[in-house]
Each structure stands twice: as structure tokens, then as C-alpha cells.
mmCIF file of C-alpha atoms in Angstrom:
data_model
loop_
_atom_site.group_PDB
_atom_site.id
_atom_site.type_symbol
_atom_site.label_atom_id
_atom_site.label_comp_id
_atom_site.label_asym_id
_atom_site.label_seq_id
_atom_site.Cartn_x
_atom_site.Cartn_y
_atom_site.Cartn_z
ATOM 1 C CA MET A 430 -36.893 -39.983 12.984
ATOM 2 C CA ARG A 431 -37.564 -36.875 14.957
ATOM 3 C CA ASN A 432 -34.974 -34.446 13.674
ATOM 4 C CA ILE A 433 -34.959 -35.192 9.929
ATOM 5 C CA PRO A 434 -36.712 -32.587 7.749
ATOM 6 C CA ASN A 435 -38.931 -33.707 4.863
ATOM 7 C CA GLU A 436 -37.420 -31.662 2.043
ATOM 8 C CA LEU A 437 -34.035 -32.463 0.493
ATOM 9 C CA GLU A 438 -32.477 -29.053 1.195
ATOM 10 C CA GLY A 439 -33.421 -29.343 4.870
ATOM 11 C CA LYS A 440 -31.858 -32.790 5.044
ATOM 12 C CA MET A 441 -28.658 -31.527 3.453
ATOM 13 C CA ASP A 442 -28.486 -28.627 5.928
ATOM 14 C CA LEU A 443 -28.920 -31.049 8.827
ATOM 15 C CA VAL A 444 -26.138 -33.315 7.560
ATOM 16 C CA ARG A 445 -23.815 -30.319 7.045
ATOM 17 C CA LYS A 446 -24.447 -29.109 10.599
ATOM 18 C CA ILE A 447 -23.796 -32.555 12.039
ATOM 19 C CA MET A 448 -20.623 -32.907 9.982
ATOM 20 C CA ASP A 449 -19.352 -29.513 11.161
ATOM 21 C CA ARG A 450 -20.198 -30.024 14.815
ATOM 22 C CA GLU A 451 -19.848 -33.741 15.503
ATOM 23 C CA LEU A 452 -17.266 -35.264 13.173
ATOM 24 C CA THR A 453 -13.524 -35.144 13.534
ATOM 25 C CA PRO A 454 -11.670 -33.382 10.715
ATOM 26 C CA LEU A 455 -10.516 -36.787 9.436
ATOM 27 C CA GLN A 456 -14.062 -38.202 9.444
ATOM 28 C CA ARG A 457 -15.399 -35.097 7.699
ATOM 29 C CA ASP A 458 -12.665 -35.311 5.057
ATOM 30 C CA THR A 459 -13.403 -39.006 4.507
ATOM 31 C CA VAL A 460 -17.120 -38.395 3.998
ATOM 32 C CA ILE A 461 -16.462 -35.550 1.554
ATOM 33 C CA LYS A 462 -13.917 -37.514 -0.468
ATOM 34 C CA TYR A 463 -16.046 -40.665 -0.597
ATOM 35 C CA TYR A 464 -19.521 -39.227 -1.163
ATOM 36 C CA ILE A 465 -18.894 -35.866 -2.827
ATOM 37 C CA GLU A 466 -15.578 -36.257 -4.631
ATOM 38 C CA ASP A 467 -16.483 -39.871 -5.533
ATOM 39 C CA MET A 468 -13.129 -41.299 -4.476
ATOM 40 C CA THR A 469 -12.848 -44.987 -3.635
ATOM 41 C CA LEU A 470 -11.728 -46.201 -0.238
ATOM 42 C CA ALA A 471 -8.520 -47.433 -1.891
ATOM 43 C CA GLN A 472 -7.819 -44.009 -3.393
ATOM 44 C CA ILE A 473 -8.347 -42.277 -0.053
ATOM 45 C CA ALA A 474 -6.139 -44.851 1.677
ATOM 46 C CA GLN A 475 -3.391 -44.385 -0.878
ATOM 47 C CA GLU A 476 -3.552 -40.603 -0.488
ATOM 48 C CA ARG A 477 -3.200 -40.931 3.303
ATOM 49 C CA TYR A 478 -0.637 -43.744 3.274
ATOM 50 C CA VAL A 479 -2.902 -46.003 5.357
ATOM 51 C CA ASN A 480 -4.713 -49.243 4.635
ATOM 52 C CA VAL A 481 -8.264 -49.435 3.298
ATOM 53 C CA THR A 482 -9.584 -50.792 6.593
ATOM 54 C CA THR A 483 -8.494 -47.620 8.371
ATOM 55 C CA VAL A 484 -10.407 -45.468 5.890
ATOM 56 C CA TRP A 485 -13.441 -47.767 6.113
ATOM 57 C CA ARG A 486 -13.481 -47.437 9.910
ATOM 58 C CA SER A 487 -13.301 -43.653 9.644
ATOM 59 C CA LEU A 488 -16.199 -43.602 7.183
ATOM 60 C CA LEU A 489 -18.254 -46.063 9.238
ATOM 61 C CA GLY A 490 -17.711 -44.041 12.419
ATOM 62 C CA ALA A 491 -18.707 -40.849 10.639
ATOM 63 C CA MET A 492 -21.891 -42.347 9.238
ATOM 64 C CA ARG A 493 -22.853 -43.750 12.634
ATOM 65 C CA ARG A 494 -22.434 -40.310 14.228
ATOM 66 C CA ILE A 495 -24.427 -38.614 11.470
ATOM 67 C CA ARG A 496 -27.250 -41.142 11.875
ATOM 68 C CA ARG A 497 -27.161 -40.892 15.659
ATOM 69 C CA PHE A 498 -27.386 -37.111 15.750
ATOM 70 C CA ALA A 499 -29.947 -36.946 12.927
ATOM 71 C CA LEU A 500 -32.303 -39.123 14.947
ATOM 72 C CA LEU A 501 -32.043 -37.132 18.168
ATOM 73 C CA ASP A 502 -34.446 -34.317 18.831
ATOM 74 C CA GLU A 503 -33.125 -30.788 19.472
ATOM 75 C CA GLU A 504 -32.903 -31.102 23.277
ATOM 76 C CA GLU A 505 -31.057 -34.422 23.124
ATOM 77 C CA CYS A 506 -28.510 -32.941 20.705
ATOM 78 C CA GLU A 507 -27.731 -30.119 23.119
ATOM 79 C CA GLU A 508 -27.278 -32.572 26.014
ATOM 80 C CA THR A 509 -24.620 -34.648 24.225
#
């Protein structure tokens, strides 16, 4: 875990940067609705007129990208 700061505020800043730079608008919206607005996958799916699996895949892809970029060091992030 090379790129993850120790303090909570630093971690939140890192996640925000990754979300802004590396996620698609749909992935970013899914993460915000699920984790911040506390919506269920079913509620998000209903709002978008898609099935729950589609929302789950969007959320899973977003979380994988956040984890991937959080674990890279600064130079690796710039190379990708």
C-alpha cells in the first residue's frame, strides 16, 4: 500500500482524486449514490431503467479502479 495516506482526510482526498480522474461519469455517479447517498443497487437500477446486475458491475468496476490506483505509487499513476 504505497500511495495510501495514514490519516482519514488524506485517504478521502486520494479517493476523490481517483474518482475524478479515473472513473467514468457513470461509475462516479454509482459510487456516490451507493456509498454517500445510501441508495440500494435496486434503487439505482430503477432510477436508470436498467437491471441490478448492470449497476453492480458499474460499482464493482469503479471499486477495482479505485483500489488499483490507490495502490500504485506516484510514478506508476502518471504512466497509466
